[in-house]
XYZ file of C-alpha atoms in Angstrom:
739
model
C -5.540 -78.487 -121.549
C -2.551 -80.464 -120.391
C -0.566 -77.328 -120.070
C -3.147 -75.711 -117.862
C -3.420 -78.759 -115.699
C 0.329 -78.903 -115.493
C 0.445 -75.289 -114.591
C -2.098 -75.774 -111.869
C -0.312 -78.745 -110.501
C 2.971 -76.867 -110.592
C 1.426 -73.979 -108.809
C -0.033 -76.194 -106.172
C 3.224 -77.919 -105.851
C 4.888 -74.542 -105.106
C 2.094 -72.970 -102.832
C 3.483 -71.273 -99.711
C 1.548 -69.744 -96.795
C 3.053 -66.456 -95.418
C 4.928 -67.224 -92.267
C 4.245 -63.857 -90.596
C 2.632 -60.500 -90.941
C 4.238 -57.342 -89.626
C 2.812 -53.873 -89.010
C 5.139 -50.931 -88.905
C 4.381 -47.346 -88.046
C 4.098 -44.970 -85.078
C 2.962 -46.344 -81.773
C 1.984 -42.907 -80.397
C -0.086 -40.147 -81.819
C -1.843 -36.999 -80.920
C -5.441 -36.128 -81.530
C -5.740 -34.676 -85.049
C -2.901 -36.740 -86.453
C -3.318 -39.167 -89.410
C -1.114 -42.121 -88.783
C 0.062 -44.220 -91.711
C 0.708 -47.845 -90.914
C 2.315 -50.397 -93.243
C 1.475 -54.068 -93.098
C 3.758 -56.515 -94.931
C 3.638 -60.243 -95.267
C 6.460 -62.664 -95.759
C 6.809 -64.775 -98.962
C 3.461 -66.191 -100.008
C 2.237 -68.211 -102.952
C -0.235 -67.376 -104.162
C -0.232 -63.717 -103.290
C -1.583 -62.954 -99.857
C -4.401 -60.545 -99.463
C -4.327 -58.000 -96.637
C -7.303 -56.743 -94.625
C -7.181 -53.905 -92.025
C -9.280 -53.658 -88.907
C -9.645 -50.925 -86.310
C -11.231 -52.057 -83.121
C -12.863 -54.978 -84.980
C -14.131 -52.832 -87.819
C -12.715 -53.067 -91.316
C -10.617 -50.189 -92.505
C -9.949 -49.508 -96.128
C -6.320 -49.547 -97.131
C -4.753 -46.686 -98.971
C -3.114 -49.073 -101.353
C -1.861 -52.628 -101.507
C 0.705 -54.194 -103.821
C 2.467 -57.537 -104.066
C 6.007 -57.444 -105.433
C 7.673 -60.772 -106.364
C 9.793 -62.305 -103.673
C 13.367 -63.378 -104.429
C 12.490 -66.658 -102.836
C 9.630 -67.114 -105.143
C 6.129 -66.185 -104.575
C 5.106 -62.770 -103.512
C 5.185 -60.398 -100.554
C 2.215 -58.218 -100.005
C 2.532 -54.660 -98.678
C -0.441 -52.520 -97.662
C -0.703 -48.997 -96.239
C -3.564 -47.618 -94.239
C -4.232 -44.119 -92.834
C -5.689 -43.915 -89.327
C -7.134 -40.550 -88.135
C -6.646 -39.753 -84.430
C -9.585 -38.193 -82.554
C -9.858 -36.367 -79.230
C -11.807 -39.210 -77.751
C -9.211 -41.764 -78.646
C -6.991 -43.077 -75.954
C -5.502 -46.312 -77.301
C -6.204 -47.650 -80.820
C -5.605 -51.295 -81.766
C -5.018 -51.818 -85.496
C -5.107 -55.369 -86.852
C -3.598 -56.489 -90.176
C -4.704 -59.893 -91.535
C -2.755 -61.610 -94.331
C -4.838 -64.317 -96.087
C -3.522 -66.980 -98.549
C -6.724 -67.857 -100.241
C -5.131 -70.688 -102.138
C -4.317 -72.493 -99.020
C -7.127 -71.019 -96.998
C -4.794 -69.887 -94.238
C -4.118 -66.459 -92.688
C -1.725 -64.611 -90.393
C -2.679 -61.711 -88.129
C -0.608 -58.882 -86.640
C -1.773 -56.180 -84.232
C -0.436 -52.697 -83.646
C -1.366 -50.426 -80.791
C -1.346 -46.677 -81.139
C -1.334 -44.838 -77.864
C -3.047 -41.497 -78.203
C -1.083 -39.048 -76.024
C -2.933 -36.026 -74.510
C -1.552 -33.061 -72.562
C -2.149 -33.205 -68.823
C -4.397 -30.804 -66.953
C -2.602 -27.760 -65.600
C -1.292 -28.345 -62.111
C -3.184 -26.924 -59.149
C -1.696 -26.411 -55.713
C -3.612 -26.914 -52.480
C -2.464 -26.082 -48.970
C -4.213 -25.971 -45.610
C -3.199 -22.420 -44.655
C -1.877 -19.317 -46.267
C 0.665 -18.948 -43.474
C 3.119 -21.420 -42.104
C 4.674 -21.360 -38.678
C 8.355 -22.067 -38.386
C 8.995 -25.463 -36.885
C 5.571 -26.771 -37.815
C 4.971 -29.289 -40.575
C 2.877 -28.362 -43.588
C 1.476 -30.475 -46.417
C 1.187 -28.894 -49.848
C -0.427 -30.890 -52.651
C -0.033 -30.427 -56.377
C -2.627 -32.145 -58.607
C -3.043 -32.664 -62.318
C -6.145 -34.197 -63.842
C -6.346 -35.936 -67.212
C -3.613 -36.327 -69.774
C -2.386 -39.444 -71.476
C -0.163 -40.771 -70.318
C -0.756 -39.357 -66.835
C 1.360 -36.356 -66.010
C 4.594 -36.577 -64.173
C 4.611 -33.995 -61.319
C 7.784 -32.450 -59.957
C 8.263 -29.911 -57.149
C 11.017 -27.275 -57.278
C 12.325 -24.777 -54.759
C 13.901 -22.267 -57.033
C 15.690 -24.490 -59.520
C 16.279 -27.291 -57.084
C 14.141 -30.373 -57.183
C 12.262 -31.225 -54.029
C 11.136 -34.743 -53.254
C 7.451 -35.394 -52.897
C 5.110 -38.328 -52.601
C 3.402 -39.244 -55.893
C 0.023 -40.919 -56.105
C -2.284 -41.677 -59.029
C -5.978 -42.223 -58.606
C -7.980 -42.627 -61.776
C -7.114 -39.770 -64.054
C -5.696 -37.649 -61.203
C -2.064 -37.475 -60.238
C -1.016 -35.871 -56.927
C 2.376 -34.906 -55.589
C 2.293 -34.174 -51.852
C 5.082 -32.019 -50.502
C 5.659 -32.372 -46.752
C 7.643 -29.532 -45.219
C 8.862 -28.530 -41.785
C 8.820 -24.782 -42.214
C 11.943 -22.789 -41.458
C 12.460 -19.038 -41.579
C 14.394 -19.503 -44.819
C 11.153 -20.630 -46.471
C 9.564 -17.245 -45.920
C 8.944 -15.596 -49.302
C 10.374 -18.573 -51.205
C 8.605 -19.649 -54.402
C 7.810 -23.337 -54.712
C 6.945 -24.542 -58.230
C 5.050 -27.619 -59.351
C 5.580 -28.847 -62.953
C 3.227 -31.213 -64.794
C 4.564 -32.878 -67.956
C 3.992 -35.860 -70.277
C 4.849 -36.786 -73.850
C 2.001 -34.735 -75.197
C 3.721 -31.467 -74.406
C 7.200 -30.286 -74.991
C 7.158 -27.687 -72.228
C 5.863 -28.526 -68.782
C 2.887 -26.799 -67.303
C 3.760 -24.966 -64.077
C 2.026 -23.559 -61.027
C 3.837 -21.772 -58.195
C 3.147 -20.693 -54.643
C 4.933 -18.278 -52.361
C 5.244 -19.452 -48.791
C 4.623 -17.018 -45.918
C 6.362 -18.386 -42.866
C 5.595 -16.930 -39.458
C 8.647 -16.994 -37.238
C 9.651 -15.425 -33.953
C 12.775 -13.350 -33.504
C 15.671 -15.593 -32.503
C 17.025 -13.011 -30.062
C 16.781 -9.484 -28.763
C 19.583 -7.214 -27.637
C 19.722 -4.038 -25.525
C 22.418 -1.434 -26.141
C 23.093 1.615 -23.961
C 24.235 5.028 -25.142
C 26.272 6.457 -23.516
C 27.808 3.432 -21.882
C 29.014 5.296 -18.766
C 26.015 6.497 -16.805
C 25.864 9.429 -14.395
C 23.027 11.126 -12.608
C 21.623 14.028 -14.611
C 22.459 12.528 -17.998
C 19.978 11.431 -20.621
C 20.477 7.882 -21.830
C 18.954 5.892 -24.663
C 18.272 2.204 -24.194
C 17.884 0.679 -27.652
C 16.347 -2.743 -27.960
C 16.642 -4.506 -31.328
C 15.106 -7.850 -32.112
C 16.287 -10.423 -34.605
C 14.331 -10.824 -37.821
C 10.770 -12.060 -37.454
C 7.570 -12.306 -39.437
C 5.433 -10.446 -38.681
C 7.390 -7.723 -36.942
C 7.795 -8.382 -33.210
C 5.921 -6.327 -30.641
C 8.408 -4.683 -28.289
C 7.608 -4.157 -24.609
C 9.731 -2.544 -21.897
C 9.610 -3.504 -18.234
C 11.176 -1.738 -15.262
C 11.603 -4.046 -12.298
C 8.869 -6.236 -13.721
C 6.374 -3.422 -14.392
C 5.442 -2.512 -17.963
C 6.459 0.997 -19.062
C 5.942 2.888 -22.346
C 8.749 3.285 -24.856
C 9.920 6.571 -26.344
C 9.891 5.462 -30.004
C 9.527 2.336 -32.151
C 10.421 1.489 -35.753
C 11.374 -1.485 -37.956
C 14.290 -2.400 -40.222
C 14.568 -5.033 -42.982
C 15.572 -8.395 -41.591
C 16.809 -11.777 -42.740
C 14.498 -14.177 -44.586
C 12.331 -11.273 -45.720
C 11.348 -10.545 -42.101
C 11.642 -7.369 -40.087
C 13.808 -6.320 -37.182
C 11.880 -4.368 -34.554
C 13.638 -1.519 -32.761
C 12.375 0.166 -29.589
C 14.076 3.110 -27.901
C 13.612 4.016 -24.238
C 14.837 7.471 -23.298
C 15.685 8.003 -19.618
C 16.744 10.990 -17.553
C 19.090 9.391 -15.070
C 18.497 9.776 -11.348
C 19.956 7.969 -8.378
C 16.724 5.997 -8.079
C 17.556 4.294 -11.387
C 20.795 2.849 -10.055
C 20.502 -0.954 -10.103
C 17.162 -0.622 -11.859
C 16.405 -3.731 -13.906
C 15.165 -3.023 -17.427
C 13.853 -5.832 -19.578
C 12.981 -5.671 -23.256
C 10.623 -8.331 -24.542
C 10.112 -9.043 -28.246
C 6.974 -11.040 -28.874
C 5.569 -12.424 -32.090
C 1.909 -12.814 -31.347
C 1.312 -14.895 -34.462
C 3.513 -17.711 -33.173
C 3.046 -16.907 -29.466
C 6.748 -16.880 -28.736
C 8.913 -14.210 -27.190
C 12.517 -13.510 -26.330
C 13.902 -10.949 -23.958
C 17.070 -9.243 -22.837
C 17.750 -7.640 -19.483
C 20.120 -4.937 -18.349
C 20.864 -3.531 -14.895
C 21.748 0.161 -14.900
C 24.787 1.298 -12.985
C 24.250 5.015 -12.395
C 27.019 6.947 -10.691
C 25.758 9.590 -8.256
C 26.817 11.476 -5.169
C 25.540 10.233 -1.806
C 21.832 10.438 -1.077
C 20.518 10.188 2.458
C 18.117 7.254 2.465
C 17.646 6.946 6.217
C 17.550 9.834 8.643
C 15.751 10.674 11.860
C 13.958 13.608 10.241
C 14.522 17.291 10.672
C 14.505 16.987 14.441
C 15.634 14.477 17.049
C 13.945 14.976 20.397
C 15.434 13.781 23.667
C 14.766 14.510 27.323
C 17.587 16.136 29.217
C 19.660 13.585 31.100
C 18.833 10.773 28.700
C 21.061 9.273 26.019
C 20.377 9.422 22.303
C 22.004 9.206 18.913
C 21.526 10.783 15.511
C 21.911 8.047 12.933
C 21.755 8.564 9.185
C 22.459 6.352 6.224
C 23.567 7.476 2.800
C 23.674 5.580 -0.450
C 25.806 6.428 -3.440
C 27.620 5.003 -6.423
C 30.435 4.364 -5.828
C 29.463 3.186 -2.370
C 32.685 4.199 -0.608
C 31.286 7.087 1.461
C 32.975 9.234 4.116
C 31.080 11.232 6.755
C 31.835 14.489 8.610
C 29.782 15.985 11.474
C 29.700 19.677 12.373
C 27.720 22.062 14.574
C 27.451 25.748 13.766
C 30.170 25.348 11.134
C 32.690 23.734 13.473
C 33.588 20.045 13.557
C 31.937 18.088 16.334
C 34.517 17.239 18.954
C 34.189 13.935 20.703
C 34.094 14.030 24.479
C 34.854 10.916 26.453
C 31.745 9.610 28.081
C 29.675 12.411 26.551
C 29.790 12.764 22.740
C 31.093 10.213 20.249
C 31.165 9.991 16.450
C 31.154 6.720 14.543
C 30.804 7.392 10.837
C 27.159 8.208 10.198
C 26.221 8.005 13.887
C 26.520 10.831 16.400
C 25.896 9.649 19.979
C 25.179 11.594 23.175
C 25.255 10.346 26.751
C 23.521 12.314 29.528
C 22.263 14.980 27.137
C 22.162 18.538 28.443
C 20.362 21.543 27.034
C 23.742 22.856 25.911
C 23.834 20.072 23.337
C 20.746 21.518 21.694
C 21.268 22.897 18.188
C 21.512 22.127 14.491
C 23.993 19.498 13.403
C 25.191 19.033 9.824
C 26.549 15.845 8.330
C 28.468 15.664 5.051
C 28.486 12.454 3.017
C 31.059 12.314 0.208
C 32.179 9.973 -2.573
C 33.933 10.473 -5.926
C 30.795 11.947 -7.457
C 30.324 14.719 -4.914
C 29.100 15.701 -1.464
C 25.637 15.893 0.074
C 24.700 17.527 3.363
C 21.891 16.958 5.825
C 20.831 19.127 8.754
C 19.319 17.585 11.861
C 18.206 19.572 14.871
C 18.797 18.080 18.303
C 15.889 19.196 20.431
C 16.648 18.719 24.115
C 13.492 18.788 26.188
C 13.519 19.676 29.872
C 10.974 20.444 32.586
C 9.613 23.915 33.033
C 11.268 26.454 35.276
C 8.794 29.200 36.165
C 9.694 32.561 37.603
C 7.852 35.795 38.257
C 9.271 39.311 38.243
C 7.510 39.947 41.585
C 5.781 37.830 44.175
C 2.861 40.234 44.709
C 1.249 43.291 43.271
C -1.116 45.785 44.832
C -3.908 47.287 42.767
C -6.732 49.609 43.578
C -10.312 48.590 42.971
C -11.473 49.340 39.413
C -7.918 49.309 38.103
C -6.180 46.899 35.713
C -4.093 44.065 37.186
C -1.263 42.644 35.070
C 0.163 39.339 36.252
C 2.995 37.657 34.402
C 5.313 34.685 34.656
C 8.531 33.911 32.797
C 9.034 30.348 31.633
C 12.084 28.378 30.601
C 10.891 25.032 29.220
C 11.116 22.809 26.181
C 8.662 22.105 24.750
C 6.617 25.156 25.549
C 3.280 26.111 24.065
C 0.571 28.430 25.255
C -1.706 25.467 25.933
C 0.808 24.185 28.483
C 0.336 27.247 30.698
C -2.613 27.487 33.055
C -3.579 30.316 35.373
C -5.517 29.435 38.514
C -6.589 30.935 41.801
C -6.405 29.532 45.280
C -10.180 29.518 45.133
C -11.115 26.810 42.652
C -14.024 28.623 41.022
C -12.464 32.078 40.970
C -11.231 31.942 37.369
C -14.674 31.071 36.058
C -16.110 33.944 38.113
C -13.749 36.393 36.468
C -15.256 35.519 33.089
C -14.528 38.063 30.375
C -12.717 40.336 32.803
C -9.739 37.958 32.591
C -7.595 37.919 29.465
C -4.625 35.642 28.780
C -1.694 36.211 26.446
C 1.504 34.348 25.580
C 4.579 35.784 23.929
C 8.333 35.221 24.056
C 8.098 32.495 26.693
C 6.041 34.774 28.898
C 2.467 34.255 29.987
C 0.257 37.161 30.954
C -2.985 37.321 32.919
C -4.795 40.639 32.804
C -7.772 41.290 35.086
C -9.915 44.282 34.237
C -11.947 46.344 36.676
C -10.443 44.672 39.719
C -12.617 44.175 42.790
C -11.684 43.275 46.341
C -13.055 39.782 45.714
C -10.390 39.288 43.038
C -7.612 39.386 45.579
C -5.716 36.287 46.447
C -3.021 33.951 45.339
C -2.805 33.327 41.587
C -0.777 30.425 40.222
C 1.032 30.240 36.896
C 1.335 26.488 36.301
C 3.307 24.985 33.434
C 3.084 21.318 32.493
C 5.008 20.296 29.386
C 4.788 16.622 30.401
C 8.527 16.540 31.016
C 8.798 15.817 34.678
C 6.300 17.273 37.123
C 4.189 20.352 36.551
C 5.811 23.502 37.956
C 4.167 26.667 39.217
C 4.899 30.021 40.727
C 2.449 32.199 42.587
C 1.667 35.895 42.494
C -0.442 37.440 45.175
C -2.892 40.019 43.964
C -3.531 42.533 46.699
C -6.542 44.741 46.123
C -6.615 47.911 48.148
C -9.643 47.990 50.433
C -10.562 49.049 53.936
C -10.256 46.475 56.722
C -12.864 43.728 56.909
C -12.910 42.072 60.322
C -13.400 38.286 60.422
C -16.543 37.490 62.418
C -16.186 33.709 62.348
C -17.703 32.051 65.433
C -14.385 30.571 66.441
C -12.799 33.979 67.034
C -15.815 36.246 67.480
C -15.733 35.312 71.209
C -13.173 34.281 73.789
C -13.431 32.272 77.040
C -11.221 31.787 80.048
C -11.533 30.693 83.661
C -10.492 32.902 86.508
C -6.806 33.023 87.135
C -6.059 31.921 83.593
C -5.005 33.998 80.577
C -7.752 34.971 78.177
C -6.924 35.081 74.464
C -8.893 37.511 72.314
C -8.321 37.534 68.543
C -9.137 40.375 66.188
C -8.488 39.366 62.563
C -9.083 41.510 59.495
C -8.434 41.546 55.794
C -7.325 44.746 54.137
C -4.758 46.483 52.023
C -2.519 48.192 52.429
C -1.320 47.003 55.814
C -3.893 46.809 58.580
C -3.091 47.990 62.099
C -5.090 47.348 65.249
C -5.908 49.075 68.510
C -7.655 47.650 71.574
C -9.718 49.433 74.178
C -11.955 48.611 77.106
C -14.612 50.914 78.340
C -12.990 53.742 76.367
C -9.517 53.142 77.695
C -6.835 52.217 75.145
C -4.892 49.062 75.822
C -1.261 48.752 74.750
C 1.720 46.752 75.847
C 2.859 49.765 77.793
C -0.456 50.514 79.468
C -0.569 47.640 81.954
C 2.108 45.168 81.028
C 1.264 42.975 83.949
C -2.330 42.721 82.808
C -2.288 42.975 79.026
C -0.105 41.833 76.229
C -0.768 42.638 72.544
C 0.698 40.501 69.759
C 0.586 41.584 66.075
C 0.763 38.985 63.249
C 0.468 38.958 59.481
C -1.503 35.811 58.653
C -1.138 36.106 54.903
C -0.630 38.779 52.285
C -3.935 40.466 53.082
C -4.853 39.091 56.482
C -3.640 40.580 59.706
C -4.465 39.854 63.303
C -3.940 41.247 66.737
C -4.053 38.973 69.792
C -4.911 40.514 73.139
C -3.834 38.411 76.096
C -5.660 39.184 79.345
C -3.570 37.809 82.179
C -4.874 36.458 85.499
C -8.492 36.851 84.511
C -10.782 38.081 87.254
C -14.485 38.718 87.350
C -13.989 42.351 86.432
C -12.124 41.291 83.287
C -15.121 39.602 81.738
C -16.960 41.665 79.185
C -16.428 43.397 75.867
C -13.131 44.579 74.364
C -13.272 46.836 71.336
C -10.915 46.166 68.422
C -10.370 48.830 65.744
C -8.778 47.676 62.461
C -7.595 50.491 60.211
C -5.506 51.296 57.169
C -5.081 54.337 54.972
C -8.478 53.798 53.422
C -10.724 53.441 56.479
C -11.239 51.536 59.709
C -13.691 48.984 61.140
C -14.646 48.184 64.745
C -15.680 44.970 66.450
C -16.221 43.990 70.103
C -14.845 40.680 71.266
C -16.419 39.350 74.469
C -14.401 37.518 77.064
C -16.624 35.024 78.911
C -16.134 32.195 81.309
C -15.561 28.803 79.674
C -18.634 26.855 78.584
C -19.892 24.068 76.377
C -19.300 24.732 72.651
C -21.866 26.280 70.360
C -23.433 24.120 67.595
C -21.553 23.893 64.289
C -23.005 25.709 61.291
C -23.102 25.135 57.519
C -23.513 21.350 57.553
C -23.738 19.967 54.006
C -22.985 16.849 51.922
C -19.880 16.796 49.735
C -20.095 13.205 48.412
C -22.066 9.959 48.655
C -21.862 6.348 47.429
C -24.069 3.275 47.655
C -23.133 2.818 51.333
C -21.597 6.104 52.570
C -22.159 9.876 52.856
C -19.397 12.464 53.373
C -20.280 15.582 55.397
C -18.521 18.848 56.227
C -19.352 21.799 58.549
C -18.043 25.006 60.056
C -17.101 24.883 63.760
C -19.015 27.052 66.210
C -17.421 28.791 69.211
C -15.475 26.146 71.156
C -16.333 27.533 74.637
C -12.677 27.965 75.464
C -11.644 24.344 75.121
C -10.727 22.005 72.299
C -13.893 20.576 70.850
C -14.860 17.289 69.225
C -17.852 16.311 67.073
C -20.563 13.692 66.997
C -22.789 12.894 64.009
C -26.347 11.697 64.358
C -28.003 9.956 61.423
C -31.482 8.485 61.073
C -33.026 6.510 58.240
C -35.894 8.663 57.013
C -39.154 7.197 58.259
C -37.484 5.550 61.246
C -37.104 6.682 64.869
C -33.947 4.676 65.441
C -31.078 7.187 65.483
C -27.448 6.180 65.259
C -24.380 8.111 66.367
C -20.793 8.170 65.329
C -17.847 10.025 66.864
C -15.724 12.006 64.429
C -12.120 10.926 64.412
C -9.648 12.563 64.432
C -11.554 14.731 66.870
C -10.638 18.090 65.383
C -11.753 17.149 61.834
C -14.610 19.100 60.225
C -15.152 16.616 57.372
C -16.184 13.016 57.938
C -17.584 10.016 56.027
C -20.412 8.013 57.561
C -20.153 4.400 56.351
C -22.083 1.130 56.458
C -25.261 2.724 55.168
C -27.971 0.843 53.297
C -28.159 0.796 49.497
C -30.548 3.345 47.981
C -31.740 4.641 51.359
C -32.392 8.247 52.447
C -30.869 9.454 55.738
C -31.155 12.618 57.828
C -27.879 13.957 59.305
C -27.057 16.378 62.141
C -23.817 17.244 63.977
C -23.058 18.448 67.517
C -19.871 19.640 69.235
C -18.660 18.807 72.713
C -15.722 19.707 74.954
C -14.681 18.930 78.489
C -17.524 20.978 79.890
C -20.399 19.712 77.834
C -22.110 19.196 74.497
C -23.789 21.635 72.159
C -27.148 21.135 70.587
C -27.293 19.354 67.240
C -27.454 21.537 64.192
C -30.917 22.937 63.851
C -31.144 22.202 60.138
C -30.839 18.502 59.296
C -29.345 17.462 55.989
C -30.938 14.683 53.941
C -29.160 12.455 51.458
C -30.093 9.210 49.692
C -27.344 6.671 49.036
C -26.767 5.406 45.519
C -29.027 2.593 44.341
C -26.268 0.984 42.272
C -23.765 -1.326 43.882
C -20.460 -0.991 41.980
C -19.409 -4.478 43.065
C -22.631 -5.929 41.641
C -22.133 -3.909 38.465
C -18.599 -5.233 38.062
C -19.836 -8.770 38.708
C -22.601 -8.287 36.124
C -20.069 -7.063 33.557
C -17.798 -10.034 34.239
C -20.782 -12.366 33.969
C -21.741 -10.793 30.659
C -18.208 -11.295 29.337
C -18.166 -14.927 30.485
C -21.535 -15.599 28.821
C -20.288 -14.028 25.587
C -17.193 -16.227 25.687
C -19.291 -19.342 26.214
C -21.588 -18.309 23.363
C -18.709 -17.895 20.916
C -17.051 -21.138 22.061
C -20.276 -23.102 21.522
C -20.836 -21.427 18.130
C -17.307 -22.296 17.072
C -17.696 -25.898 18.250
C -21.010 -26.363 16.398
C -19.633 -24.777 13.198
C -16.591 -27.038 13.278
C -18.774 -30.080 13.934
C -21.164 -29.390 11.045
C -18.313 -28.647 8.637
C -16.624 -31.943 9.523
C -19.946 -33.769 8.978
C -20.407 -32.138 5.576
C -16.856 -33.010 4.547
C -17.435 -36.603 5.673
C -20.508 -36.838 3.409
């Protein structure tokens, strides 16, 4: 009993509480692992007991033992096995050492971090393509994993910095790039790694960078260019992605290429090649060709330009045409201009194969200019100019056309044709210019040509004009004119008299059908006839022939040719006595026949009335009249016109002046009024009756002065209208702008 008490007291006297408790073992584990932890206490008396807890729940130890401590007492060691599950993230294990004798305990905790592999990285980017020079954000993400994954970007094997961010169980690494052509086709890799895996998870992306060609270059083959050659212009762009579109321009205008292809380029791009094939002409000298390489994806382009230098012989770029026209007597020049490459050009002028000789004050040569002063028709002809440079010689022919007025000639001045025959009239013309339309045939009688109708035929050949009249009649006789007007100077004409054979036709005009003379004076009797061939006359009185030899003291006969077909014989009766008054027979004859007429010699008297009064023109206040004189009674006669407003009895008279005129204009008449006109003749003896047939004529009802005034007034009113319209338009526009 004592011993036991002593033992108890001794034990109590030696009781020691463990100073600490320690847990040893792994601090990390993977799902599926069984982790063994060891908990040991320091020296304890009595023996300490160990209890295990996981998250507050008791865990049974694998085994526990308490070996003696060298310091006395005991240490307690306990092992426990902890299974690791997928759902575990961090496990807290608690070991409690309890000294029941003393009623005290020590606690130690141990944390096991459960490591899990991260989620495989995923890469996100805003676009499949990147444009060089533009920034691009590419994000790599990894979800889950314990501890969270560490993300790392690589370009090839080289690390690339990125911005890391963790949100919840997601880790992101944002890569910010300014794309360059070198990034095209490059593989960027994102690695996700933590302690749970020995080999990092990877995801990669290949960048497609769009970039424009940095340059474009034109090469020429062959380098020396000459007209007639074929040349290739090759345009090659720098590398681009996608391939550049090549466009050719000539002097700013788009033209098609001959061929296009591509070649491999830097940074996995393509070099575009475009070939333009040209057949060289002088027109391409100094032509500006531009090649443009455009990458539509990045909307950028580059270009190169080349100016062709094409060697060629001179070309005439300015000339007066095939013909230079000048009027004779004027001055002119033939000026040409040639262009060539090289541009050192020499000129030579020739005419008909011979060099042009300069003549002082007449012809001069100054390079490409040939000058003429006071041009004559001798200068007319074809001139040739040669233009030469190192590439060759070109020639140009220019005709100098010297124009001059017409010179008209006829091979004969008259022709005689029988009735029913064919009359050929011709004229020879020297003129420049000369066309058939410039030649006109006319007759001294204005309406004769129209009367000929289809009987007249015209022809033109070899500078000769022909007029052929078929089935000629006596009425066709007369003076025909060949008139040429080439608008150089005045119109020129020559006449041909057509004489038609016919028997004499005595003129029975009142003026010469009679004669008058006072006693003691000389009476003048005229017998005039038309005929062909020549007409001769004979006079007789009371059957007795009168000639110059019959009674020279009493009679004198004069023979005249009035015109080509008109002849006359004048019988002068000297010292007229009563017995001399009466009829004198005139016989006109030619080879075809004869005609007779008796001319009476009377004493002087008042004139006979005029005949054939008619109107030739009228205006608003005038009427022009003409008439045929009657027999003058042996003295010079004058005329008086009587005119009466129709419906009125008030006649007015006007003397014709000059007094021998047979055409006269009556003026100061009323507007739109009808008048009746008559004419009478008078001489020193007396006055004839007025013409038996009066002529009526109404003046014009339109006053030209009033018409002109009305037109001017209309113009003025139009001007005022447009001025007012313009003013109002301007006013309203200004008002609208003000609002």
